[in-house]
Amino acid sequence: RSFYYDAIELTAQARDLTGSSKGAAISAHKLQLQSITAGMQKNFARFAYGDMRGILAQVNGGLAIGATVIAVDNPSMVTGSNGGARHLSPGMRVAFVTANDVTIQAAVEVLSVAPNGMSFTIAAPGLPAAVEDNSLIYVCSSTSIPLGPAATSAGISRNTDPMGLQGLVNDAAGFPTIFGLSRTLNPTLNSQVINVGGGLTDDIIQRIFEAAQMYGASNSLNPEDMRVLVEPNVLRAYLALAQATRRIVGDSVQNPDIGTRAIHNRTNLTINGQEVIVSRNAPYGQMIVLNKKTLKKVNRFNGWIEDTGSMWKQKQVSGFFVDSYVAHWKYWGQYYMSEFRDSVRATNITTSFVYYPTL
């Protein structure tokens, strides 16, 4: 896609009355733009950590006609019931496609998302059709899109997202085809994936970094180029491990371990000497060790096409003028990797999970 966009509408009276501190604490125009900017940034983060398929989550349990509460799991197809609704927001229109990705069963608008991130609600009268367990949830353009074959539908986000880290840092078992190429036939397109299936241990940490060092392309791995990407729950699990195994020796008082540094300063954290990047948008229960030099980011974010407001247009609505502003965000290009083997992804890490909703 070349451009992503959103729009706001507000009356001329609201715009004028909130244009100064005499009328309101904040400009209505500014407040609305901040809201849609945050929404766009949330989507861009989902793209960066996604796998191009555009799947927001899966339905957790079959649903009958008229259901208004939809339980969800596996956000962006990352296995787990934690925070299944993390990519859903009120007002979003979504479509339910059968688990085999063949048939669109229904399309609805999200009314609200549960505080624990495990379900969302839709308005009465509820689902217009039954939805099967493990159905795939996509963004859709309208709640009245034609039902039926998903592969030929232009109304859903199926396979339209840019490629992200879930697809790039993967192997033939997890994501068989990358940019149209078979990972089985082209083994250099495989990254190392380690299924932890439990909590972090010193042994697991060592295995993750050994995989990057031993499996990576020869002469291309420089520790200074490596970055560790985690979400807050995984970082907290690692800090607990560091605290439990802390040893004060030699110059440790002047150069404390990560557990001590994290208490005083959340920046410049390292794991095994590699810089840690903590993102609330990173996949749950995963640790990605990435060679930043091999990740090529050809997409660009250039801000609003019109910052001056010259795209404002007036239109007559119900007897008074409404100012309509379409906010476009320049976005194009793709992520790719020049060397897949230098990066490692550890999955299914058990944590004491806390859900942090993103607005």
Short mmCIF file of C-alpha atoms in Angstrom, two decimals:
data_model
loop_
_atom_site.label_atom_id
_atom_site.label_comp_id
_atom_site.label_asym_id
_atom_site.label_seq_id
_atom_site.Cartn_x
_atom_site.Cartn_y
_atom_site.Cartn_z
CA ARG A 1 0.00 0.00 0.00
CA SER A 2 1.18 3.51 -0.73
CA PHE A 3 -0.86 5.48 1.79
CA TYR A 4 -2.83 4.92 4.96
CA TYR A 5 -5.35 7.55 5.93
CA ASP A 6 -7.99 8.58 8.41
CA ALA A 7 -10.41 11.47 8.67
CA ILE A 8 -12.13 13.70 11.20
CA GLU A 9 -15.19 15.91 11.02
CA LEU A 10 -16.05 18.75 13.38
CA THR A 11 -18.33 21.72 13.20
CA ALA A 12 -17.00 25.17 12.43
CA GLN A 13 -18.35 26.28 15.81
CA ALA A 14 -16.32 23.61 17.66
CA ARG A 15 -13.22 24.49 15.70
CA ASP A 16 -13.56 28.22 16.39
CA LEU A 17 -14.56 27.97 20.05
CA THR A 18 -11.67 25.65 20.92
CA GLY A 19 -9.11 27.53 18.88
CA SER A 20 -7.78 29.40 21.91
CA SER A 21 -7.30 28.83 25.63
CA LYS A 22 -10.30 31.08 26.30
CA GLY A 23 -12.69 28.53 24.84
CA ALA A 24 -11.14 25.18 25.82
CA ALA A 25 -8.11 23.53 27.36
CA ILE A 26 -7.17 21.96 24.02
CA SER A 27 -8.08 22.50 20.39
CA ALA A 28 -10.75 20.07 19.14
CA HIS A 29 -8.82 19.82 15.90
CA LYS A 30 -5.57 18.97 17.69
CA LEU A 31 -7.29 16.45 19.98
CA GLN A 32 -8.83 14.59 17.06
CA LEU A 33 -5.57 14.52 15.11
CA GLN A 34 -3.71 13.18 18.15
CA SER A 35 -6.26 10.37 18.40
CA ILE A 36 -6.00 9.22 14.80
CA THR A 37 -2.21 9.60 14.83
CA ALA A 38 -2.03 7.25 17.84
CA GLY A 39 -4.25 4.78 16.00
CA MET A 40 -2.04 4.87 12.92
CA GLN A 41 1.11 4.41 15.00
CA LYS A 42 -0.50 1.39 16.67
CA ASN A 43 -1.17 -0.12 13.25
CA PHE A 44 2.37 0.59 12.05
CA ALA A 45 3.71 -1.21 15.13
CA ARG A 46 1.47 -4.18 14.34
CA PHE A 47 2.88 -4.23 10.81
CA ALA A 48 6.47 -4.11 12.09
CA TYR A 49 5.98 -7.13 14.35
CA GLY A 50 3.52 -8.97 12.07
CA ASP A 51 3.80 -11.40 9.19
CA MET A 52 1.94 -9.71 6.30
CA ARG A 53 -1.20 -11.85 6.63
CA GLY A 54 -3.16 -9.12 8.43
CA ILE A 55 -4.81 -11.46 10.96
CA LEU A 56 -5.71 -9.56 14.14
CA ALA A 57 -6.63 -12.58 16.28
CA GLN A 58 -8.65 -15.80 16.32
CA VAL A 59 -12.06 -16.52 17.82
CA ASN A 60 -11.75 -18.51 21.04
CA GLY A 61 -14.83 -20.75 20.97
CA GLY A 62 -17.68 -21.10 18.47
CA LEU A 63 -20.38 -18.40 18.45
CA ALA A 64 -24.09 -18.56 17.68
CA ILE A 65 -26.23 -16.02 15.88
CA GLY A 66 -26.95 -13.08 18.19
CA ALA A 67 -23.77 -13.37 20.30
CA THR A 68 -22.48 -9.98 21.46
CA VAL A 69 -19.34 -10.98 23.40
CA ILE A 70 -16.53 -12.52 21.34
CA ALA A 71 -13.64 -14.19 23.16
CA VAL A 72 -10.37 -14.05 21.24
CA ASP A 73 -6.84 -15.42 21.46
CA ASN A 74 -3.66 -15.77 19.39
CA PRO A 75 -3.14 -12.05 18.55
CA SER A 76 -1.41 -11.76 15.16
CA MET A 77 -1.31 -15.60 15.26
CA VAL A 78 1.09 -15.57 18.20
CA THR A 79 -0.05 -18.58 20.20
CA GLY A 80 -1.68 -17.80 23.55
CA SER A 81 -4.85 -16.54 25.18
CA ASN A 82 -3.16 -13.52 26.77
CA GLY A 83 -4.24 -10.18 25.33
CA GLY A 84 -6.01 -11.69 22.33
CA ALA A 85 -7.78 -8.40 21.63
CA ARG A 86 -4.64 -6.22 21.74
CA HIS A 87 -5.03 -5.20 18.08
CA LEU A 88 -8.76 -4.44 18.30
CA SER A 89 -10.21 -0.99 19.05
CA PRO A 90 -13.71 0.47 19.46
CA GLY A 91 -15.14 1.53 16.12
CA MET A 92 -13.02 -0.93 14.15
CA ARG A 93 -14.87 -2.98 11.54
CA VAL A 94 -13.80 -6.62 11.44
CA ALA A 95 -14.67 -9.72 9.43
CA PHE A 96 -14.70 -13.35 10.61
CA VAL A 97 -13.19 -15.85 8.16
CA THR A 98 -13.29 -19.61 8.66
CA ALA A 99 -10.22 -21.15 10.28
CA ASN A 100 -9.10 -22.55 6.90
CA ASP A 101 -9.06 -18.96 5.55
CA VAL A 102 -11.68 -19.72 2.90
CA THR A 103 -15.07 -18.19 3.74
CA ILE A 104 -16.16 -14.85 5.19
CA GLN A 105 -18.86 -15.67 7.75
CA ALA A 106 -19.82 -12.24 9.12
CA ALA A 107 -18.68 -8.62 9.48
CA VAL A 108 -19.30 -6.43 12.52
CA GLU A 109 -18.16 -3.24 14.27
CA VAL A 110 -16.29 -3.41 17.58
CA LEU A 111 -18.20 -1.64 20.34
CA SER A 112 -15.72 -2.08 23.21
CA VAL A 113 -12.71 -4.16 24.26
CA ALA A 114 -12.57 -5.93 27.63
CA PRO A 115 -10.11 -4.43 30.16
CA ASN A 116 -8.24 -7.77 30.33
CA GLY A 117 -7.83 -7.86 26.54
CA MET A 118 -9.41 -11.31 26.17
CA SER A 119 -12.67 -10.38 24.44
CA PHE A 120 -14.59 -7.63 22.69
CA THR A 121 -18.25 -6.76 22.38
CA ILE A 122 -20.49 -5.77 19.51
CA ALA A 123 -23.81 -4.00 19.62
CA ALA A 124 -27.19 -5.77 19.70
CA PRO A 125 -28.66 -7.63 17.89
CA GLY A 126 -25.25 -9.29 17.79
CA LEU A 127 -23.71 -11.61 15.23
CA PRO A 128 -25.79 -11.89 12.04
CA ALA A 129 -24.46 -15.42 11.44
CA ALA A 130 -22.79 -18.24 13.36
CA VAL A 131 -18.99 -18.08 13.62
CA GLU A 132 -16.85 -21.19 14.08
CA ASP A 133 -14.11 -21.71 16.65
CA ASN A 134 -10.64 -20.48 15.62
CA SER A 135 -12.08 -18.22 12.94
CA LEU A 136 -9.61 -15.61 11.68
CA ILE A 137 -10.35 -11.95 12.38
CA TYR A 138 -9.42 -9.38 9.74
CA VAL A 139 -9.97 -5.66 9.39
CA CYS A 140 -12.73 -5.02 6.86
CA SER A 141 -13.87 -1.94 4.97
CA SER A 142 -17.56 -2.25 5.80
CA THR A 143 -19.95 -4.35 7.87
CA SER A 144 -21.91 -4.95 4.67
CA ILE A 145 -19.10 -6.53 2.63
CA PRO A 146 -20.20 -9.55 0.55
CA LEU A 147 -19.89 -12.82 2.46
CA GLY A 148 -18.39 -15.91 0.85
CA PRO A 149 -14.94 -16.47 -0.71
CA ALA A 150 -12.23 -14.64 1.25
CA ALA A 151 -9.49 -15.00 -1.36
CA THR A 152 -11.28 -12.80 -3.88
CA SER A 153 -12.64 -10.23 -1.42
CA ALA A 154 -11.33 -6.69 -1.74
CA GLY A 155 -13.02 -5.75 1.51
CA ILE A 156 -10.73 -7.45 4.06
CA SER A 157 -7.08 -7.02 5.09
CA ARG A 158 -6.10 -10.53 4.02
CA ASN A 159 -2.41 -10.61 2.96
CA THR A 160 -2.25 -6.83 2.57
CA ASP A 161 0.03 -5.81 5.47
CA PRO A 162 3.75 -5.11 4.99
CA MET A 163 6.03 -7.98 6.04
CA GLY A 164 7.19 -7.76 9.66
CA LEU A 165 9.44 -9.60 12.11
CA GLN A 166 7.07 -12.53 12.73
CA GLY A 167 7.48 -13.47 9.09
CA LEU A 168 11.10 -12.46 8.63
CA VAL A 169 12.59 -14.07 11.76
CA ASN A 170 11.01 -17.46 11.17
CA ASP A 171 11.68 -20.83 9.56
CA ALA A 172 10.09 -23.27 7.10
CA ALA A 173 7.97 -24.84 9.83
CA GLY A 174 6.49 -21.56 11.06
CA PHE A 175 6.27 -19.50 7.86
CA PRO A 176 7.03 -21.71 4.84
CA THR A 177 7.12 -19.04 2.13
CA ILE A 178 8.77 -15.63 2.31
CA PHE A 179 8.35 -13.12 -0.53
CA GLY A 180 7.19 -15.97 -2.76
CA LEU A 181 10.24 -18.14 -2.06
CA SER A 182 10.17 -21.53 -0.34
CA ARG A 183 12.19 -21.68 2.84
CA THR A 184 12.49 -25.45 2.45
CA LEU A 185 14.11 -25.10 -0.96
CA ASN A 186 16.11 -22.04 0.11
CA PRO A 187 17.45 -22.80 3.62
CA THR A 188 19.39 -19.53 3.81
CA LEU A 189 16.00 -17.83 4.21
CA ASN A 190 15.50 -19.55 7.57
CA SER A 191 16.12 -17.89 10.90
CA GLN A 192 16.54 -19.89 14.09
CA VAL A 193 13.34 -20.39 16.12
CA ILE A 194 13.57 -21.81 19.67
CA ASN A 195 10.37 -23.02 21.34
CA VAL A 196 11.04 -22.34 25.04
CA GLY A 197 7.77 -23.75 26.36
CA GLY A 198 8.40 -22.50 29.92
CA GLY A 199 10.11 -19.82 31.94
CA LEU A 200 13.46 -18.21 31.21
CA THR A 201 16.56 -19.88 32.60
CA ASP A 202 20.28 -19.21 32.29
CA ASP A 203 20.49 -22.19 29.93
CA ILE A 204 17.72 -20.83 27.66
CA ILE A 205 19.36 -17.39 27.52
CA GLN A 206 22.66 -19.00 26.55
CA ARG A 207 20.98 -21.12 23.86
CA ILE A 208 19.34 -18.06 22.29
CA PHE A 209 22.63 -16.23 21.85
CA GLU A 210 24.55 -19.37 20.87
CA ALA A 211 22.03 -19.89 18.07
CA ALA A 212 22.81 -16.45 16.65
CA GLN A 213 26.56 -17.03 16.95
CA MET A 214 26.67 -20.62 15.67
CA TYR A 215 23.92 -20.51 13.05
CA GLY A 216 24.61 -17.01 11.76
CA ALA A 217 26.38 -16.32 8.51
CA SER A 218 30.16 -16.46 8.82
CA ASN A 219 32.03 -13.20 9.43
CA SER A 220 28.82 -11.15 9.52
CA LEU A 221 27.97 -11.25 13.23
CA ASN A 222 29.18 -8.31 15.28
CA PRO A 223 27.90 -8.12 18.89
CA GLU A 224 27.58 -4.35 18.57
CA ASP A 225 25.06 -4.85 15.76
CA MET A 226 22.78 -7.13 17.76
CA ARG A 227 19.59 -5.96 19.45
CA VAL A 228 17.22 -7.81 21.78
CA LEU A 229 13.52 -7.02 21.30
CA VAL A 230 11.10 -7.92 24.11
CA GLU A 231 7.75 -6.82 25.51
CA PRO A 232 7.51 -5.70 29.18
CA ASN A 233 6.39 -9.08 30.55
CA VAL A 234 9.41 -10.88 29.09
CA LEU A 235 11.76 -8.16 30.35
CA ARG A 236 10.27 -8.52 33.82
CA ALA A 237 10.85 -12.31 33.66
CA TYR A 238 14.47 -11.72 32.74
CA LEU A 239 14.98 -9.16 35.51
CA ALA A 240 13.59 -11.68 38.00
CA LEU A 241 16.08 -14.26 36.70
CA ALA A 242 18.93 -11.75 36.95
CA GLN A 243 17.93 -10.90 40.51
CA ALA A 244 17.80 -14.56 41.53
CA THR A 245 21.24 -15.30 40.11
CA ARG A 246 22.98 -12.06 41.07
CA ARG A 247 26.61 -12.33 42.01
CA ILE A 248 28.65 -9.37 43.30
CA VAL A 249 32.25 -9.88 42.22
CA GLY A 250 35.15 -7.71 41.13
CA ASP A 251 34.00 -4.42 39.65
CA SER A 252 30.28 -5.25 39.95
CA VAL A 253 29.74 -2.52 42.52
CA GLN A 254 30.77 0.12 39.98
CA ASN A 255 29.33 -1.82 37.00
CA PRO A 256 26.15 -3.45 38.36
CA ASP A 257 24.12 -6.14 36.64
CA ILE A 258 20.94 -5.52 34.64
CA GLY A 259 18.69 -6.05 37.66
CA THR A 260 20.37 -3.23 39.57
CA ARG A 261 20.61 -0.91 36.57
CA ALA A 262 16.93 -1.42 35.70
CA ILE A 263 15.88 -0.13 39.12
CA HIS A 264 17.73 3.13 38.59
CA ASN A 265 17.59 3.60 34.83
CA ARG A 266 15.46 1.82 32.24
CA THR A 267 17.73 2.91 29.38
CA ASN A 268 20.92 1.21 28.23
CA LEU A 269 19.79 -2.22 29.45
CA THR A 270 21.65 -5.21 28.04
CA ILE A 271 21.28 -8.98 27.93
CA ASN A 272 24.49 -10.89 27.29
CA GLY A 273 26.05 -7.58 26.28
CA GLN A 274 23.36 -6.85 23.66
CA GLU A 275 21.19 -3.73 23.87
CA VAL A 276 17.59 -4.38 24.93
CA ILE A 277 14.71 -2.63 23.18
CA VAL A 278 11.47 -2.87 25.15
CA SER A 279 8.28 -2.37 23.15
CA ARG A 280 4.71 -2.70 24.36
CA ASN A 281 3.85 -3.76 20.80
CA ALA A 282 6.31 -6.68 20.65
CA PRO A 283 4.84 -10.22 20.51
CA TYR A 284 3.85 -11.69 23.87
CA GLY A 285 6.13 -14.37 25.30
CA GLN A 286 8.90 -13.88 22.76
CA MET A 287 12.49 -12.67 22.67
CA ILE A 288 13.86 -11.64 19.28
CA VAL A 289 17.62 -11.32 18.83
CA LEU A 290 18.10 -9.26 15.69
CA ASN A 291 21.12 -8.24 13.67
CA LYS A 292 20.11 -4.67 12.90
CA LYS A 293 22.51 -4.42 9.95
CA THR A 294 20.75 -7.21 8.08
CA LEU A 295 17.26 -5.72 8.55
CA LYS A 296 16.55 -3.46 5.61
CA LYS A 297 13.77 -0.97 6.12
CA VAL A 298 12.87 0.66 2.86
CA ASN A 299 9.55 2.06 4.05
CA ARG A 300 9.44 5.67 5.15
CA PHE A 301 7.21 7.71 7.43
CA ASN A 302 7.05 11.30 6.21
CA GLY A 303 4.27 12.74 8.31
CA TRP A 304 1.09 14.36 7.14
CA ILE A 305 0.77 15.23 3.48
CA GLU A 306 -0.75 18.55 4.54
CA ASP A 307 0.30 20.01 7.88
CA THR A 308 -1.05 23.42 7.03
CA GLY A 309 -4.72 22.47 7.08
CA SER A 310 -5.17 23.49 3.45
CA MET A 311 -7.15 20.30 2.84
CA TRP A 312 -10.01 21.55 5.01
CA LYS A 313 -13.27 21.69 3.06
CA GLN A 314 -16.70 22.80 4.10
CA LYS A 315 -19.83 20.83 3.35
CA GLN A 316 -23.45 21.37 4.24
CA VAL A 317 -24.77 18.87 6.82
CA SER A 318 -28.19 19.23 8.49
CA GLY A 319 -28.30 22.99 8.17
CA PHE A 320 -24.85 23.87 9.46
CA PHE A 321 -21.34 23.67 8.12
CA VAL A 322 -18.98 20.87 9.06
CA ASP A 323 -15.25 21.09 8.48
CA SER A 324 -13.89 17.85 7.06
CA TYR A 325 -10.21 17.03 7.23
CA VAL A 326 -8.63 13.93 5.75
CA ALA A 327 -5.31 13.13 7.38
CA HIS A 328 -3.04 11.09 5.14
CA TRP A 329 0.16 9.52 6.35
CA LYS A 330 2.82 8.83 3.75
CA TYR A 331 3.87 5.21 4.03
CA TRP A 332 5.29 2.86 1.48
CA GLY A 333 7.88 0.15 0.97
CA GLN A 334 8.76 -3.03 2.80
CA TYR A 335 10.97 -4.72 5.38
CA TYR A 336 13.36 -7.41 4.26
CA MET A 337 16.54 -9.05 5.54
CA SER A 338 19.84 -9.45 3.73
CA GLU A 339 20.81 -12.33 6.06
CA PHE A 340 18.08 -14.30 7.83
CA ARG A 341 20.43 -16.66 9.69
CA ASP A 342 21.85 -13.95 11.94
CA SER A 343 18.57 -13.46 13.81
CA VAL A 344 16.87 -15.69 16.39
CA ARG A 345 13.37 -15.77 17.85
CA ALA A 346 12.54 -17.53 21.12
CA THR A 347 8.82 -18.28 21.52
CA ASN A 348 6.35 -19.49 24.18
CA ILE A 349 8.21 -17.92 27.10
CA THR A 350 6.12 -18.20 30.26
CA THR A 351 5.74 -14.93 32.17
CA SER A 352 3.64 -13.51 35.01
CA PHE A 353 1.49 -11.81 32.42
CA VAL A 354 0.00 -8.35 32.88
CA TYR A 355 -2.15 -6.87 30.13
CA TYR A 356 -1.40 -3.27 29.20
CA PRO A 357 -4.09 -1.93 26.84
CA THR A 358 -2.91 0.39 24.10
CA LEU A 359 -5.19 3.30 23.24
#
